[in-house]
Amino acid sequence: MHILIVEDDERIVEFMKRGLEAESHEVATASSKAQTLDRTEARTYDVIILDIFLGSDNGLDICRTLRQRGVESAILLMTAKGTTEIEIASKNAGANAYLAKPFSFDDLVETFARRGLLLKFAEGSSVLQLHDG
């Protein structure tokens, strides 16, 4: 699976990247709106994991822009400031799921499952796959 992580905190990027690459996923990273738009124009991703607060950029705005451009990837928005308002704004921006930091790799998998997007191991394989519920 091709996954794009959009996050400006290198510790979080490395945590997610290590976990996903250990499951044989191809992982790309971006830390700004410009990089995200460049990466999504260059290739299609199965999943985009997108931080809401990216320095001067806003993940909600990036999510809306991606949807307006026809990007159909599953989008998970994440934030350190988890509130009901932000969760609603995430959904309204076109995100498939929302996750408050800090979280574990298992929390990431559970979040997709709760939203009808199942991250699971393929039968007889160690590759994590995303399936619509």
mmCIF file of N, CA and C in Angstrom:
data_model
loop_
_atom_site.group_PDB
_atom_site.id
_atom_site.type_symbol
_atom_site.label_atom_id
_atom_site.label_comp_id
_atom_site.label_asym_id
_atom_site.label_seq_id
_atom_site.Cartn_x
_atom_site.Cartn_y
_atom_site.Cartn_z
ATOM 1 N N MET A 1 0.840 -1.166 0.000
ATOM 2 C CA MET A 1 0.000 0.000 0.000
ATOM 3 C C MET A 1 0.893 1.239 0.000
ATOM 4 N N HIS A 2 0.458 2.276 -0.687
ATOM 5 C CA HIS A 2 1.192 3.545 -0.755
ATOM 6 C C HIS A 2 0.552 4.529 0.225
ATOM 7 N N ILE A 3 1.354 5.020 1.153
ATOM 8 C CA ILE A 3 0.854 5.888 2.217
ATOM 9 C C ILE A 3 1.670 7.177 2.241
ATOM 10 N N LEU A 4 0.973 8.299 2.354
ATOM 11 C CA LEU A 4 1.621 9.600 2.496
ATOM 12 C C LEU A 4 1.366 10.109 3.909
ATOM 13 N N ILE A 5 2.441 10.416 4.627
ATOM 14 C CA ILE A 5 2.344 11.007 5.961
ATOM 15 C C ILE A 5 2.663 12.493 5.827
ATOM 16 N N VAL A 6 1.711 13.341 6.237
ATOM 17 C CA VAL A 6 1.906 14.791 6.184
ATOM 18 C C VAL A 6 1.951 15.293 7.624
ATOM 19 N N GLU A 7 3.155 15.580 8.087
ATOM 20 C CA GLU A 7 3.387 15.917 9.496
ATOM 21 C C GLU A 7 4.677 16.707 9.594
ATOM 22 N N ASP A 8 4.698 17.733 10.457
ATOM 23 C CA ASP A 8 5.913 18.534 10.608
ATOM 24 C C ASP A 8 6.748 18.145 11.830
ATOM 25 N N ASP A 9 6.278 17.203 12.629
ATOM 26 C CA ASP A 9 7.034 16.713 13.785
ATOM 27 C C ASP A 9 7.776 15.439 13.372
ATOM 28 N N GLU A 10 9.089 15.550 13.249
ATOM 29 C CA GLU A 10 9.906 14.432 12.760
ATOM 30 C C GLU A 10 9.785 13.181 13.625
ATOM 31 N N ARG A 11 9.586 13.340 14.932
ATOM 32 C CA ARG A 11 9.442 12.167 15.804
ATOM 33 C C ARG A 11 8.205 11.364 15.436
ATOM 34 N N ILE A 12 7.119 12.053 15.177
ATOM 35 C CA ILE A 12 5.881 11.376 14.804
ATOM 36 C C ILE A 12 6.028 10.743 13.429
ATOM 37 N N VAL A 13 6.649 11.462 12.506
ATOM 38 C CA VAL A 13 6.884 10.921 11.162
ATOM 39 C C VAL A 13 7.665 9.618 11.256
ATOM 40 N N GLU A 14 8.750 9.618 12.005
ATOM 41 C CA GLU A 14 9.590 8.418 12.114
ATOM 42 C C GLU A 14 8.863 7.269 12.792
ATOM 43 N N PHE A 15 8.070 7.561 13.825
ATOM 44 C CA PHE A 15 7.275 6.545 14.515
ATOM 45 C C PHE A 15 6.332 5.852 13.534
ATOM 46 N N MET A 16 5.565 6.643 12.783
ATOM 47 C CA MET A 16 4.601 6.067 11.846
ATOM 48 C C MET A 16 5.302 5.394 10.678
ATOM 49 N N LYS A 17 6.322 6.037 10.159
ATOM 50 C CA LYS A 17 7.035 5.496 8.999
ATOM 51 C C LYS A 17 7.642 4.136 9.327
ATOM 52 N N ARG A 18 8.306 4.025 10.476
ATOM 53 C CA ARG A 18 8.904 2.741 10.876
ATOM 54 C C ARG A 18 7.851 1.644 10.976
ATOM 55 N N GLY A 19 6.741 1.954 11.640
ATOM 56 C CA GLY A 19 5.684 0.963 11.809
ATOM 57 C C GLY A 19 5.075 0.522 10.489
ATOM 58 N N LEU A 20 4.824 1.471 9.608
ATOM 59 C CA LEU A 20 4.208 1.148 8.319
ATOM 60 C C LEU A 20 5.180 0.434 7.388
ATOM 61 N N GLU A 21 6.426 0.868 7.362
ATOM 62 C CA GLU A 21 7.416 0.194 6.516
ATOM 63 C C GLU A 21 7.709 -1.212 7.013
ATOM 64 N N ALA A 22 7.614 -1.433 8.317
ATOM 65 C CA ALA A 22 7.807 -2.778 8.869
ATOM 66 C C ALA A 22 6.727 -3.731 8.368
ATOM 67 N N GLU A 23 5.590 -3.173 7.963
ATOM 68 C CA GLU A 23 4.500 -3.977 7.404
ATOM 69 C C GLU A 23 4.525 -3.973 5.874
ATOM 70 N N SER A 24 5.660 -3.586 5.298
ATOM 71 C CA SER A 24 5.896 -3.627 3.846
ATOM 72 C C SER A 24 5.134 -2.580 3.049
ATOM 73 N N HIS A 25 4.780 -1.474 3.673
ATOM 74 C CA HIS A 25 4.134 -0.385 2.944
ATOM 75 C C HIS A 25 5.189 0.551 2.382
ATOM 76 N N GLU A 26 4.838 1.186 1.268
ATOM 77 C CA GLU A 26 5.680 2.250 0.728
ATOM 78 C C GLU A 26 5.192 3.553 1.349
ATOM 79 N N VAL A 27 6.096 4.255 2.017
ATOM 80 C CA VAL A 27 5.719 5.458 2.752
ATOM 81 C C VAL A 27 6.485 6.660 2.213
ATOM 82 N N ALA A 28 5.726 7.707 1.879
ATOM 83 C CA ALA A 28 6.317 8.993 1.503
ATOM 84 C C ALA A 28 5.928 9.986 2.591
ATOM 85 N N THR A 29 6.669 11.076 2.676
ATOM 86 C CA THR A 29 6.364 12.083 3.687
ATOM 87 C C THR A 29 6.330 13.476 3.071
ATOM 88 N N ALA A 30 5.601 14.351 3.746
ATOM 89 C CA ALA A 30 5.548 15.765 3.382
ATOM 90 C C ALA A 30 5.369 16.533 4.683
ATOM 91 N N SER A 31 5.801 17.788 4.685
ATOM 92 C CA SER A 31 5.653 18.585 5.905
ATOM 93 C C SER A 31 4.970 19.927 5.648
ATOM 94 N N SER A 32 4.410 20.101 4.446
ATOM 95 C CA SER A 32 3.740 21.363 4.119
ATOM 96 C C SER A 32 2.655 21.121 3.074
ATOM 97 N N LYS A 33 1.818 22.134 2.877
ATOM 98 C CA LYS A 33 0.770 22.046 1.861
ATOM 99 C C LYS A 33 1.386 21.895 0.474
ATOM 100 N N ALA A 34 2.402 22.691 0.179
ATOM 101 C CA ALA A 34 3.035 22.633 -1.146
ATOM 102 C C ALA A 34 3.599 21.241 -1.425
ATOM 103 N N GLN A 35 4.296 20.667 -0.456
ATOM 104 C CA GLN A 35 4.850 19.319 -0.647
ATOM 105 C C GLN A 35 3.739 18.292 -0.823
ATOM 106 N N THR A 36 2.669 18.430 -0.054
ATOM 107 C CA THR A 36 1.548 17.496 -0.144
ATOM 108 C C THR A 36 0.916 17.544 -1.527
ATOM 109 N N LEU A 37 0.671 18.740 -2.027
ATOM 110 C CA LEU A 37 0.062 18.871 -3.351
ATOM 111 C C LEU A 37 0.992 18.339 -4.432
ATOM 112 N N ASP A 38 2.280 18.605 -4.309
ATOM 113 C CA ASP A 38 3.254 18.057 -5.268
ATOM 114 C C ASP A 38 3.232 16.531 -5.255
ATOM 115 N N ARG A 39 3.259 15.951 -4.053
ATOM 116 C CA ARG A 39 3.308 14.483 -3.943
ATOM 117 C C ARG A 39 2.033 13.841 -4.500
ATOM 118 N N THR A 40 0.875 14.445 -4.208
ATOM 119 C CA THR A 40 -0.379 13.846 -4.670
ATOM 120 C C THR A 40 -0.618 14.075 -6.159
ATOM 121 N N GLU A 41 0.030 15.061 -6.742
ATOM 122 C CA GLU A 41 -0.037 15.224 -8.200
ATOM 123 C C GLU A 41 0.859 14.214 -8.896
ATOM 124 N N ALA A 42 1.946 13.833 -8.239
ATOM 125 C CA ALA A 42 2.926 12.926 -8.843
ATOM 126 C C ALA A 42 2.509 11.462 -8.767
ATOM 127 N N ARG A 43 1.698 11.097 -7.772
ATOM 128 C CA ARG A 43 1.292 9.694 -7.630
ATOM 129 C C ARG A 43 0.001 9.599 -6.828
ATOM 130 N N THR A 44 -0.616 8.440 -6.892
ATOM 131 C CA THR A 44 -1.831 8.161 -6.133
ATOM 132 C C THR A 44 -1.458 7.402 -4.866
ATOM 133 N N TYR A 45 -2.025 7.815 -3.750
ATOM 134 C CA TYR A 45 -1.796 7.146 -2.468
ATOM 135 C C TYR A 45 -3.075 6.448 -2.033
ATOM 136 N N ASP A 46 -2.915 5.303 -1.383
ATOM 137 C CA ASP A 46 -4.070 4.601 -0.831
ATOM 138 C C ASP A 46 -4.582 5.323 0.411
ATOM 139 N N VAL A 47 -3.647 5.821 1.219
ATOM 140 C CA VAL A 47 -3.980 6.489 2.477
ATOM 141 C C VAL A 47 -3.105 7.730 2.633
ATOM 142 N N ILE A 48 -3.718 8.816 3.103
ATOM 143 C CA ILE A 48 -2.982 10.027 3.467
ATOM 144 C C ILE A 48 -3.254 10.276 4.945
ATOM 145 N N ILE A 49 -2.191 10.304 5.738
ATOM 146 C CA ILE A 49 -2.291 10.600 7.164
ATOM 147 C C ILE A 49 -1.821 12.042 7.322
ATOM 148 N N LEU A 50 -2.730 12.922 7.719
ATOM 149 C CA LEU A 50 -2.517 14.366 7.617
ATOM 150 C C LEU A 50 -2.712 15.071 8.958
ATOM 151 N N ASP A 51 -1.687 15.761 9.423
ATOM 152 C CA ASP A 51 -1.787 16.543 10.656
ATOM 153 C C ASP A 51 -2.605 17.805 10.384
ATOM 154 N N ILE A 52 -3.426 18.197 11.339
ATOM 155 C CA ILE A 52 -4.237 19.402 11.155
ATOM 156 C C ILE A 52 -3.401 20.667 11.312
ATOM 157 N N PHE A 53 -2.489 20.684 12.278
ATOM 158 C CA PHE A 53 -1.691 21.880 12.528
ATOM 159 C C PHE A 53 -0.271 21.668 12.018
ATOM 160 N N LEU A 54 0.052 22.299 10.892
ATOM 161 C CA LEU A 54 1.351 22.141 10.223
ATOM 162 C C LEU A 54 2.064 23.483 10.141
ATOM 163 N N GLY A 55 2.429 24.038 11.259
ATOM 164 C CA GLY A 55 3.084 25.345 11.222
ATOM 165 C C GLY A 55 2.150 26.377 10.629
ATOM 166 N N SER A 56 2.529 26.965 9.503
ATOM 167 C CA SER A 56 1.695 27.989 8.867
ATOM 168 C C SER A 56 0.606 27.390 7.977
ATOM 169 N N ASP A 57 0.649 26.088 7.739
ATOM 170 C CA ASP A 57 -0.369 25.426 6.916
ATOM 171 C C ASP A 57 -1.435 24.787 7.804
ATOM 172 N N ASN A 58 -2.614 24.585 7.227
ATOM 173 C CA ASN A 58 -3.740 24.019 7.957
ATOM 174 C C ASN A 58 -4.178 22.727 7.276
ATOM 175 N N GLY A 59 -4.166 21.628 8.019
ATOM 176 C CA GLY A 59 -4.530 20.333 7.461
ATOM 177 C C GLY A 59 -5.962 20.255 6.972
ATOM 178 N N LEU A 60 -6.871 20.983 7.622
ATOM 179 C CA LEU A 60 -8.257 21.003 7.160
ATOM 180 C C LEU A 60 -8.333 21.612 5.765
ATOM 181 N N ASP A 61 -7.608 22.703 5.556
ATOM 182 C CA ASP A 61 -7.550 23.349 4.243
ATOM 183 C C ASP A 61 -6.918 22.411 3.210
ATOM 184 N N ILE A 62 -5.856 21.733 3.607
ATOM 185 C CA ILE A 62 -5.199 20.790 2.690
ATOM 186 C C ILE A 62 -6.161 19.670 2.317
ATOM 187 N N CYS A 63 -6.888 19.144 3.294
ATOM 188 C CA CYS A 63 -7.849 18.075 3.031
ATOM 189 C C CYS A 63 -8.918 18.539 2.045
ATOM 190 N N ARG A 64 -9.483 19.727 2.270
ATOM 191 C CA ARG A 64 -10.495 20.270 1.346
ATOM 192 C C ARG A 64 -9.924 20.426 -0.061
ATOM 193 N N THR A 65 -8.697 20.949 -0.148
ATOM 194 C CA THR A 65 -8.055 21.141 -1.451
ATOM 195 C C THR A 65 -7.857 19.805 -2.157
ATOM 196 N N LEU A 66 -7.409 18.794 -1.422
ATOM 197 C CA LEU A 66 -7.221 17.466 -2.021
ATOM 198 C C LEU A 66 -8.540 16.934 -2.565
ATOM 199 N N ARG A 67 -9.604 17.066 -1.800
ATOM 200 C CA ARG A 67 -10.917 16.581 -2.260
ATOM 201 C C ARG A 67 -11.389 17.382 -3.476
ATOM 202 N N GLN A 68 -11.178 18.697 -3.471
ATOM 203 C CA GLN A 68 -11.573 19.519 -4.618
ATOM 204 C C GLN A 68 -10.808 19.121 -5.871
ATOM 205 N N ARG A 69 -9.584 18.647 -5.704
ATOM 206 C CA ARG A 69 -8.762 18.208 -6.836
ATOM 207 C C ARG A 69 -9.060 16.769 -7.249
ATOM 208 N N GLY A 70 -10.021 16.158 -6.594
ATOM 209 C CA GLY A 70 -10.424 14.812 -6.972
ATOM 210 C C GLY A 70 -9.610 13.688 -6.353
ATOM 211 N N VAL A 71 -8.820 13.987 -5.333
ATOM 212 C CA VAL A 71 -8.044 12.942 -4.664
ATOM 213 C C VAL A 71 -9.011 12.045 -3.899
ATOM 214 N N GLU A 72 -8.970 10.745 -4.189
ATOM 215 C CA GLU A 72 -9.893 9.791 -3.583
ATOM 216 C C GLU A 72 -9.253 8.940 -2.496
ATOM 217 N N SER A 73 -8.021 9.217 -2.140
ATOM 218 C CA SER A 73 -7.336 8.469 -1.083
ATOM 219 C C SER A 73 -8.127 8.556 0.218
ATOM 220 N N ALA A 74 -8.030 7.513 1.047
ATOM 221 C CA ALA A 74 -8.574 7.604 2.400
ATOM 222 C C ALA A 74 -7.710 8.606 3.157
ATOM 223 N N ILE A 75 -8.341 9.560 3.829
ATOM 224 C CA ILE A 75 -7.599 10.586 4.566
ATOM 225 C C ILE A 75 -7.915 10.483 6.050
ATOM 226 N N LEU A 76 -6.855 10.364 6.843
ATOM 227 C CA LEU A 76 -6.948 10.382 8.298
ATOM 228 C C LEU A 76 -6.349 11.689 8.779
ATOM 229 N N LEU A 77 -7.166 12.522 9.429
ATOM 230 C CA LEU A 77 -6.660 13.764 10.013
ATOM 231 C C LEU A 77 -6.299 13.503 11.470
ATOM 232 N N MET A 78 -5.175 14.054 11.902
ATOM 233 C CA MET A 78 -4.745 13.878 13.293
ATOM 234 C C MET A 78 -4.358 15.227 13.880
ATOM 235 N N THR A 79 -4.525 15.335 15.210
ATOM 236 C CA THR A 79 -4.204 16.582 15.893
ATOM 237 C C THR A 79 -3.892 16.342 17.360
ATOM 238 N N ALA A 80 -3.105 17.219 17.925
ATOM 239 C CA ALA A 80 -2.822 17.175 19.359
ATOM 240 C C ALA A 80 -3.925 17.878 20.148
ATOM 241 N N LYS A 81 -4.772 18.626 19.467
ATOM 242 C CA LYS A 81 -5.831 19.400 20.127
ATOM 243 C C LYS A 81 -7.191 18.811 19.778
ATOM 244 N N GLY A 82 -7.453 17.620 20.265
ATOM 245 C CA GLY A 82 -8.685 16.922 19.927
ATOM 246 C C GLY A 82 -9.904 17.499 20.625
ATOM 247 N N THR A 83 -10.820 18.040 19.834
ATOM 248 C CA THR A 83 -12.091 18.544 20.346
ATOM 249 C C THR A 83 -13.195 18.064 19.420
ATOM 250 N N THR A 84 -14.422 18.120 19.916
ATOM 251 C CA THR A 84 -15.570 17.742 19.094
ATOM 252 C C THR A 84 -15.662 18.636 17.866
ATOM 253 N N GLU A 85 -15.369 19.929 18.038
ATOM 254 C CA GLU A 85 -15.442 20.865 16.920
ATOM 255 C C GLU A 85 -14.444 20.493 15.824
ATOM 256 N N ILE A 86 -13.239 20.110 16.232
ATOM 257 C CA ILE A 86 -12.229 19.737 15.241
ATOM 258 C C ILE A 86 -12.610 18.427 14.560
ATOM 259 N N GLU A 87 -13.193 17.507 15.317
ATOM 260 C CA GLU A 87 -13.635 16.248 14.714
ATOM 261 C C GLU A 87 -14.709 16.502 13.660
ATOM 262 N N ILE A 88 -15.654 17.370 13.949
ATOM 263 C CA ILE A 88 -16.709 17.715 12.990
ATOM 264 C C ILE A 88 -16.112 18.432 11.783
ATOM 265 N N ALA A 89 -15.197 19.368 12.029
ATOM 266 C CA ALA A 89 -14.545 20.089 10.928
ATOM 267 C C ALA A 89 -13.763 19.132 10.038
ATOM 268 N N SER A 90 -13.158 18.113 10.631
ATOM 269 C CA SER A 90 -12.414 17.114 9.854
ATOM 270 C C SER A 90 -13.336 16.384 8.893
ATOM 271 N N LYS A 91 -14.477 15.965 9.403
ATOM 272 C CA LYS A 91 -15.456 15.269 8.560
ATOM 273 C C LYS A 91 -15.950 16.193 7.449
ATOM 274 N N ASN A 92 -16.252 17.436 7.808
ATOM 275 C CA ASN A 92 -16.737 18.396 6.817
ATOM 276 C C ASN A 92 -15.696 18.713 5.750
ATOM 277 N N ALA A 93 -14.421 18.592 6.096
ATOM 278 C CA ALA A 93 -13.338 18.852 5.133
ATOM 279 C C ALA A 93 -13.135 17.685 4.170
ATOM 280 N N GLY A 94 -13.757 16.538 4.476
ATOM 281 C CA GLY A 94 -13.641 15.391 3.581
ATOM 282 C C GLY A 94 -12.792 14.253 4.107
ATOM 283 N N ALA A 95 -12.406 14.322 5.381
ATOM 284 C CA ALA A 95 -11.591 13.248 5.958
ATOM 285 C C ALA A 95 -12.443 12.005 6.201
ATOM 286 N N ASN A 96 -11.812 10.840 6.067
ATOM 287 C CA ASN A 96 -12.482 9.580 6.360
ATOM 288 C C ASN A 96 -12.430 9.247 7.848
ATOM 289 N N ALA A 97 -11.411 9.758 8.534
ATOM 290 C CA ALA A 97 -11.230 9.437 9.945
ATOM 291 C C ALA A 97 -10.449 10.551 10.621
ATOM 292 N N TYR A 98 -10.490 10.534 11.953
ATOM 293 C CA TYR A 98 -9.869 11.566 12.784
ATOM 294 C C TYR A 98 -9.228 10.865 13.979
ATOM 295 N N LEU A 99 -8.049 11.313 14.379
ATOM 296 C CA LEU A 99 -7.341 10.692 15.500
ATOM 297 C C LEU A 99 -6.621 11.760 16.311
ATOM 298 N N ALA A 100 -6.816 11.739 17.634
ATOM 299 C CA ALA A 100 -6.134 12.685 18.520
ATOM 300 C C ALA A 100 -4.801 12.096 18.977
ATOM 301 N N LYS A 101 -3.758 12.937 18.993
ATOM 302 C CA LYS A 101 -2.446 12.535 19.498
ATOM 303 C C LYS A 101 -2.450 12.682 21.019
ATOM 304 N N PRO A 102 -1.630 11.938 21.723
ATOM 305 C CA PRO A 102 -0.733 10.889 21.220
ATOM 306 C C PRO A 102 -1.522 9.614 20.939
ATOM 307 N N PHE A 103 -0.990 8.779 20.066
ATOM 308 C CA PHE A 103 -1.650 7.519 19.741
ATOM 309 C C PHE A 103 -0.605 6.453 19.456
ATOM 310 N N SER A 104 -1.045 5.207 19.557
ATOM 311 C CA SER A 104 -0.176 4.071 19.250
ATOM 312 C C SER A 104 -0.472 3.604 17.830
ATOM 313 N N PHE A 105 0.355 2.717 17.332
ATOM 314 C CA PHE A 105 0.119 2.147 16.010
ATOM 315 C C PHE A 105 -1.221 1.409 16.003
ATOM 316 N N ASP A 106 -1.547 0.716 17.101
ATOM 317 C CA ASP A 106 -2.833 0.024 17.208
ATOM 318 C C ASP A 106 -3.995 1.013 17.173
ATOM 319 N N ASP A 107 -3.827 2.184 17.788
ATOM 320 C CA ASP A 107 -4.866 3.216 17.736
ATOM 321 C C ASP A 107 -5.133 3.645 16.295
ATOM 322 N N LEU A 108 -4.075 3.737 15.509
ATOM 323 C CA LEU A 108 -4.196 4.106 14.104
ATOM 324 C C LEU A 108 -5.061 3.092 13.369
ATOM 325 N N VAL A 109 -4.781 1.813 13.567
ATOM 326 C CA VAL A 109 -5.547 0.735 12.934
ATOM 327 C C VAL A 109 -6.999 0.770 13.411
ATOM 328 N N GLU A 110 -7.218 0.930 14.719
ATOM 329 C CA GLU A 110 -8.573 0.974 15.277
ATOM 330 C C GLU A 110 -9.385 2.145 14.737
ATOM 331 N N THR A 111 -8.754 3.287 14.550
ATOM 332 C CA THR A 111 -9.452 4.469 14.051
ATOM 333 C C THR A 111 -10.027 4.215 12.668
ATOM 334 N N PHE A 112 -9.246 3.599 11.798
ATOM 335 C CA PHE A 112 -9.768 3.269 10.477
ATOM 336 C C PHE A 112 -10.906 2.268 10.588
ATOM 337 N N ALA A 113 -10.774 1.273 11.446
ATOM 338 C CA ALA A 113 -11.808 0.248 11.599
ATOM 339 C C ALA A 113 -13.125 0.862 12.069
ATOM 340 N N ARG A 114 -13.064 1.795 13.011
ATOM 341 C CA ARG A 114 -14.283 2.436 13.520
ATOM 342 C C ARG A 114 -14.988 3.260 12.451
ATOM 343 N N ARG A 115 -14.278 3.701 11.464
ATOM 344 C CA ARG A 115 -14.861 4.524 10.403
ATOM 345 C C ARG A 115 -15.235 3.692 9.174
ATOM 346 N N GLY A 116 -15.201 2.372 9.312
ATOM 347 C CA GLY A 116 -15.568 1.515 8.194
ATOM 348 C C GLY A 116 -14.448 1.288 7.212
ATOM 349 N N LEU A 117 -13.255 1.717 7.548
ATOM 350 C CA LEU A 117 -12.082 1.461 6.719
ATOM 351 C C LEU A 117 -11.214 0.488 7.488
ATOM 352 N N LEU A 118 -11.145 -0.726 7.016
ATOM 353 C CA LEU A 118 -10.459 -1.765 7.765
ATOM 354 C C LEU A 118 -9.012 -1.885 7.337
ATOM 355 N N LEU A 119 -8.117 -1.642 8.266
ATOM 356 C CA LEU A 119 -6.699 -1.901 8.047
ATOM 357 C C LEU A 119 -6.458 -3.288 8.606
ATOM 358 N N LYS A 120 -6.215 -4.253 7.751
ATOM 359 C CA LYS A 120 -6.042 -5.606 8.259
ATOM 360 C C LYS A 120 -4.986 -6.342 7.462
ATOM 361 N N PHE A 121 -4.528 -7.420 8.049
ATOM 362 C CA PHE A 121 -3.539 -8.239 7.379
ATOM 363 C C PHE A 121 -4.234 -9.126 6.358
ATOM 364 N N ALA A 122 -3.665 -9.193 5.156
ATOM 365 C CA ALA A 122 -4.190 -10.091 4.135
ATOM 366 C C ALA A 122 -3.946 -11.525 4.589
ATOM 367 N N GLU A 123 -4.842 -12.424 4.241
ATOM 368 C CA GLU A 123 -4.697 -13.820 4.644
ATOM 369 C C GLU A 123 -3.373 -14.379 4.142
ATOM 370 N N GLY A 124 -2.608 -14.954 5.052
ATOM 371 C CA GLY A 124 -1.325 -15.545 4.678
ATOM 372 C C GLY A 124 -0.248 -14.528 4.372
ATOM 373 N N SER A 125 -0.462 -13.280 4.756
ATOM 374 C CA SER A 125 0.489 -12.228 4.425
ATOM 375 C C SER A 125 0.717 -11.340 5.641
ATOM 376 N N SER A 126 1.838 -10.650 5.652
ATOM 377 C CA SER A 126 2.082 -9.679 6.720
ATOM 378 C C SER A 126 1.842 -8.262 6.224
ATOM 379 N N VAL A 127 1.219 -8.119 5.055
ATOM 380 C CA VAL A 127 0.986 -6.799 4.472
ATOM 381 C C VAL A 127 -0.343 -6.251 4.972
ATOM 382 N N LEU A 128 -0.307 -5.085 5.576
ATOM 383 C CA LEU A 128 -1.493 -4.408 6.065
ATOM 384 C C LEU A 128 -2.228 -3.821 4.870
ATOM 385 N N GLN A 129 -3.537 -4.076 4.776
ATOM 386 C CA GLN A 129 -4.302 -3.591 3.635
ATOM 387 C C GLN A 129 -5.467 -2.742 4.107
ATOM 388 N N LEU A 130 -5.901 -1.821 3.273
ATOM 389 C CA LEU A 130 -7.039 -0.960 3.567
ATOM 390 C C LEU A 130 -8.207 -1.422 2.719
ATOM 391 N N HIS A 131 -9.340 -1.672 3.358
ATOM 392 C CA HIS A 131 -10.537 -2.113 2.648
ATOM 393 C C HIS A 131 -11.701 -1.246 3.070
ATOM 394 N N ASP A 132 -12.572 -0.882 2.136
ATOM 395 C CA ASP A 132 -13.801 -0.188 2.498
ATOM 396 C C ASP A 132 -14.711 -1.194 3.171
ATOM 397 N N GLY A 133 -15.337 -0.757 4.309
ATOM 398 C CA GLY A 133 -16.180 -1.627 5.121
ATOM 399 C C GLY A 133 -17.337 -2.110 4.338
#
